[in-house]
């Protein structure tokens, strides 16, 4: 499978625990995005990486959320001290270097469904 | 604040019907409008529109943009049960890196 891969597919955790999700983008894609989607809503942008540089992080929901892409390949999204309101689908997407429009070639992974009890 | 509004939010039709999904937007520095289909989990790309009045077509699906009135429509003719999905509209601007998504239209095609 050469698409965007996310792990795990599902995560159930207790309130207050930390969770970490992983995203492996398509190999030649240097741009990586994290989105959050709740039931009945469209995806909500969280953060963006170009190679290993995190160029946009102001839309991360709180300081409990952080993301890394240390070697410019895979990325992790961590949520510390989870709350019930964090329950959502966390989607990763990647795209190749910007051409006419990078978003035309935005490929999404299948997401990690987080449930906080 | 940028806004993307889709209507209707949900729709049930019979196989063979034609449907029209709507997307209106209010954004700063518009660059493009995109349509995605979301079945189960991952949204998949359908169309990108940048110019008014030019129809994009793929099989039974087509879409057009009106930059004066700030909206786009997605048409699906001769619907099939496999068209059942959430259809997402998103707007890209020159101001940042994010796509701004609407809430989506949930389409159910019944046999």
Tab-separated table of C-alpha atoms in Angstrom:
chain	number	residue	atom	x	y	z
A	1	UNK	CA	0.000	0.000	0.000
A	2	UNK	CA	1.610	3.258	-1.103
A	3	UNK	CA	-0.986	5.612	0.385
A	4	UNK	CA	-0.887	7.638	3.582
A	5	UNK	CA	-0.738	5.258	6.522
A	6	UNK	CA	-1.959	6.033	10.028
A	7	UNK	CA	-1.531	4.015	13.183
A	8	UNK	CA	-3.418	3.006	15.221
A	9	UNK	CA	-6.788	2.926	13.460
A	10	UNK	CA	-8.619	3.093	16.770
A	11	UNK	CA	-7.541	4.217	20.231
A	12	UNK	CA	-9.566	4.037	23.419
A	13	UNK	CA	-8.090	5.771	26.429
A	14	UNK	CA	-9.085	7.019	29.836
A	15	UNK	CA	-9.351	10.712	30.570
A	16	UNK	CA	-6.024	12.136	31.691
A	17	UNK	CA	-3.858	9.685	29.759
A	18	UNK	CA	-1.450	10.719	26.999
A	19	UNK	CA	-1.857	9.355	23.480
A	20	UNK	CA	0.370	9.430	20.412
A	21	UNK	CA	-0.624	8.812	16.817
A	22	UNK	CA	1.672	8.115	13.900
A	23	UNK	CA	1.388	9.105	10.252
A	24	UNK	CA	3.521	7.804	7.389
A	25	UNK	CA	2.996	9.994	4.326
A	26	UNK	CA	3.482	9.001	0.709
A	27	UNK	CA	7.237	8.742	0.329
A	28	UNK	CA	7.872	11.557	-2.148
A	29	UNK	CA	5.535	13.996	-0.373
A	30	UNK	CA	7.335	16.706	1.585
A	31	UNK	CA	4.159	18.356	2.908
A	32	UNK	CA	2.239	16.837	5.798
A	33	UNK	CA	-0.955	18.022	7.469
A	34	UNK	CA	-2.949	16.987	10.542
A	35	UNK	CA	-6.713	17.520	10.687
A	36	UNK	CA	-9.361	16.657	13.266
A	37	UNK	CA	-12.889	15.625	12.355
A	38	UNK	CA	-15.836	15.269	14.715
A	39	UNK	CA	-19.193	13.724	13.892
A	40	UNK	CA	-21.202	15.829	11.467
A	41	UNK	CA	-18.361	18.250	10.822
A	42	UNK	CA	-15.795	18.693	8.110
A	43	UNK	CA	-12.094	18.200	8.839
A	44	UNK	CA	-10.565	20.979	10.956
A	45	UNK	CA	-6.954	21.932	10.260
A	46	UNK	CA	-4.490	21.494	13.134
A	47	UNK	CA	-0.923	21.812	11.878
A	48	UNK	CA	1.346	21.658	8.822
A	49	UNK	CA	4.906	20.497	8.115
A	50	UNK	CA	7.109	21.142	5.141
A	51	UNK	CA	9.863	18.556	5.405
A	52	UNK	CA	10.835	18.620	9.107
A	53	UNK	CA	9.801	22.251	9.660
A	54	UNK	CA	6.476	22.895	11.365
A	55	UNK	CA	5.341	25.985	9.477
A	56	UNK	CA	1.876	26.363	10.974
A	57	UNK	CA	0.887	25.341	14.483
A	58	UNK	CA	-1.288	28.180	15.698
A	59	UNK	CA	-4.419	26.139	14.993
A	60	UNK	CA	-3.472	23.340	17.399
A	61	UNK	CA	-6.382	23.225	19.803
A	62	UNK	CA	-4.455	23.753	23.034
A	63	UNK	CA	-0.987	23.395	24.503
A	64	UNK	CA	-1.864	19.761	25.253
A	65	UNK	CA	-1.502	19.088	21.515
A	66	UNK	CA	1.896	18.798	19.878
A	67	UNK	CA	3.254	17.337	16.658
A	68	UNK	CA	6.665	16.391	15.363
A	69	UNK	CA	8.240	15.322	12.109
A	70	UNK	CA	11.858	14.860	13.172
A	71	UNK	CA	13.392	13.531	9.983
A	72	UNK	CA	10.947	14.944	7.476
A	73	UNK	CA	9.348	11.555	6.900
A	74	UNK	CA	6.788	10.177	9.387
A	75	UNK	CA	5.015	12.432	11.864
A	76	UNK	CA	3.529	11.982	15.316
A	77	UNK	CA	0.672	13.843	16.976
A	78	UNK	CA	0.564	13.721	20.766
A	79	UNK	CA	-2.288	14.716	23.039
A	80	UNK	CA	-1.402	15.033	26.706
A	81	UNK	CA	-3.891	14.743	29.573
A	82	UNK	CA	-6.705	13.735	27.252
A	83	UNK	CA	-10.218	15.064	27.826
A	84	UNK	CA	-13.548	13.651	26.640
A	85	UNK	CA	-13.818	16.532	24.201
A	86	UNK	CA	-10.723	15.241	22.409
A	87	UNK	CA	-12.722	12.274	21.105
A	88	UNK	CA	-12.629	12.605	17.323
A	89	UNK	CA	-11.114	11.258	14.128
A	90	UNK	CA	-7.568	12.498	13.589
A	91	UNK	CA	-6.689	12.608	9.909
A	92	UNK	CA	-3.256	12.945	8.366
A	93	UNK	CA	-2.741	14.114	4.797
A	94	UNK	CA	0.274	14.627	2.572
A	95	UNK	CA	1.051	16.329	-0.705
A	96	UNK	CA	4.026	16.717	-3.042
A	97	UNK	CA	6.069	19.945	-3.355
A	98	UNK	CA	3.906	22.921	-4.266
A	99	UNK	CA	3.099	23.245	-7.928
A	100	UNK	CA	0.009	24.971	-9.275
A	101	UNK	CA	-1.772	23.875	-6.113
A	102	UNK	CA	-0.431	21.494	-3.543
A	103	UNK	CA	-3.920	20.830	-2.230
A	104	UNK	CA	-5.043	19.409	-5.557
A	105	UNK	CA	-2.924	16.435	-4.697
A	106	UNK	CA	-3.764	16.236	-1.012
A	107	UNK	CA	-3.998	12.569	-0.075
A	108	UNK	CA	-5.659	11.632	3.205
A	109	UNK	CA	-5.016	8.644	5.413
A	110	UNK	CA	-7.861	6.633	6.910
A	111	UNK	CA	-7.486	8.342	10.249
A	112	UNK	CA	-7.152	7.384	13.906
A	113	UNK	CA	-10.455	7.282	15.778
A	114	UNK	CA	-9.861	8.408	19.372
A	115	UNK	CA	-12.360	7.685	22.122
A	116	UNK	CA	-11.687	9.209	25.542
A	117	UNK	CA	-13.686	7.587	28.343
B	1	UNK	CA	-13.395	34.657	9.626
B	2	UNK	CA	-13.460	32.359	6.598
B	3	UNK	CA	-16.732	30.470	6.108
B	4	UNK	CA	-17.693	27.506	3.941
B	5	UNK	CA	-21.367	26.490	4.058
B	6	UNK	CA	-22.778	23.385	2.426
B	7	UNK	CA	-26.404	22.541	1.779
B	8	UNK	CA	-28.322	20.428	2.241
B	9	UNK	CA	-26.647	18.736	5.206
B	10	UNK	CA	-28.278	15.442	4.306
B	11	UNK	CA	-30.163	14.030	1.382
B	12	UNK	CA	-31.908	10.733	0.576
B	13	UNK	CA	-32.639	9.878	-3.054
B	14	UNK	CA	-33.556	6.842	-5.118
B	15	UNK	CA	-31.168	5.199	-7.532
B	16	UNK	CA	-31.290	6.955	-10.876
B	17	UNK	CA	-32.142	10.369	-9.467
B	18	UNK	CA	-30.028	13.444	-10.170
B	19	UNK	CA	-28.748	15.428	-7.187
B	20	UNK	CA	-27.247	18.884	-6.802
B	21	UNK	CA	-25.085	19.705	-3.808
B	22	UNK	CA	-24.326	23.300	-2.914
B	23	UNK	CA	-21.312	25.045	-1.417
B	24	UNK	CA	-21.107	28.765	-0.663
B	25	UNK	CA	-18.087	30.532	0.762
B	26	UNK	CA	-16.858	33.782	2.252
B	27	UNK	CA	-13.081	33.847	2.438
B	28	UNK	CA	-10.209	36.256	2.062
B	29	UNK	CA	-7.809	35.759	-0.853
B	30	UNK	CA	-9.650	32.885	-2.536
B	31	UNK	CA	-7.394	30.522	-4.453
B	32	UNK	CA	-9.414	27.409	-5.265
B	33	UNK	CA	-12.418	25.331	-4.259
B	34	UNK	CA	-12.177	21.582	-3.917
B	35	UNK	CA	-14.696	18.771	-3.639
B	36	UNK	CA	-13.937	15.549	-1.777
B	37	UNK	CA	-15.924	12.332	-1.313
B	38	UNK	CA	-15.684	10.665	2.106
B	39	UNK	CA	-16.724	7.055	2.440
B	40	UNK	CA	-15.989	5.402	5.756
B	41	UNK	CA	-12.751	7.211	6.596
B	42	UNK	CA	-10.381	8.912	4.127
B	43	UNK	CA	-11.656	11.823	1.975
B	44	UNK	CA	-10.803	11.262	-1.681
B	45	UNK	CA	-10.290	14.096	-4.147
B	46	UNK	CA	-12.949	14.778	-6.796
B	47	UNK	CA	-12.450	18.224	-8.343
B	48	UNK	CA	-10.511	21.436	-7.985
B	49	UNK	CA	-12.064	24.627	-9.361
B	50	UNK	CA	-10.270	27.920	-9.816
B	51	UNK	CA	-12.084	29.705	-12.629
B	52	UNK	CA	-15.734	30.737	-12.909
B	53	UNK	CA	-18.014	29.076	-15.392
B	54	UNK	CA	-15.737	26.225	-16.425
B	55	UNK	CA	-17.369	22.887	-15.745
B	56	UNK	CA	-15.247	20.024	-14.512
B	57	UNK	CA	-16.611	16.594	-15.338
B	58	UNK	CA	-15.760	13.045	-14.372
B	59	UNK	CA	-18.234	10.390	-15.445
B	60	UNK	CA	-21.575	11.105	-13.827
B	61	UNK	CA	-20.126	13.831	-11.604
B	62	UNK	CA	-19.667	17.449	-12.598
B	63	UNK	CA	-18.959	20.692	-10.811
B	64	UNK	CA	-18.874	24.388	-11.563
B	65	UNK	CA	-17.776	27.523	-9.730
B	66	UNK	CA	-19.302	31.011	-9.644
B	67	UNK	CA	-16.708	33.410	-8.218
B	68	UNK	CA	-19.043	36.395	-8.464
B	69	UNK	CA	-21.784	34.831	-6.375
B	70	UNK	CA	-19.261	32.833	-4.297
B	71	UNK	CA	-20.650	29.342	-4.673
B	72	UNK	CA	-20.110	26.019	-6.333
B	73	UNK	CA	-22.385	23.104	-7.159
B	74	UNK	CA	-21.640	19.412	-7.485
B	75	UNK	CA	-24.022	17.441	-9.698
B	76	UNK	CA	-24.391	13.695	-9.722
B	77	UNK	CA	-26.579	12.215	-12.463
B	78	UNK	CA	-28.089	8.728	-12.551
B	79	UNK	CA	-27.122	8.141	-8.923
B	80	UNK	CA	-26.046	4.687	-7.762
B	81	UNK	CA	-25.919	3.185	-4.273
B	82	UNK	CA	-22.139	3.470	-4.466
B	83	UNK	CA	-22.499	7.249	-4.537
B	84	UNK	CA	-23.666	7.134	-0.910
B	85	UNK	CA	-21.076	9.125	1.034
B	86	UNK	CA	-20.369	12.468	2.634
B	87	UNK	CA	-19.401	15.090	0.062
B	88	UNK	CA	-17.063	17.742	1.414
B	89	UNK	CA	-16.407	21.172	-0.036
B	90	UNK	CA	-13.166	22.937	0.893
B	91	UNK	CA	-11.683	26.313	0.030
B	92	UNK	CA	-8.011	27.086	-0.321
B	93	UNK	CA	-6.755	30.627	0.152
B	94	UNK	CA	-3.485	32.405	-0.468
B	95	UNK	CA	-3.385	33.312	3.211
B	96	UNK	CA	-2.252	30.003	4.676
B	97	UNK	CA	-1.693	26.325	4.343
B	98	UNK	CA	-5.028	24.954	5.488
B	99	UNK	CA	-8.048	23.835	3.543
B	100	UNK	CA	-11.229	25.250	5.103
B	101	UNK	CA	-13.906	22.581	4.961
B	102	UNK	CA	-17.675	22.823	5.125
B	103	UNK	CA	-19.668	20.412	7.275
B	104	UNK	CA	-20.374	18.168	4.317
B	105	UNK	CA	-23.520	16.820	2.692
B	106	UNK	CA	-24.436	13.268	3.648
B	107	UNK	CA	-25.942	11.565	0.603
B	108	UNK	CA	-27.820	8.267	0.835
B	109	UNK	CA	-28.871	6.586	-2.400
B	110	UNK	CA	-31.494	3.897	-1.861
B	111	UNK	CA	-32.102	0.999	-4.273
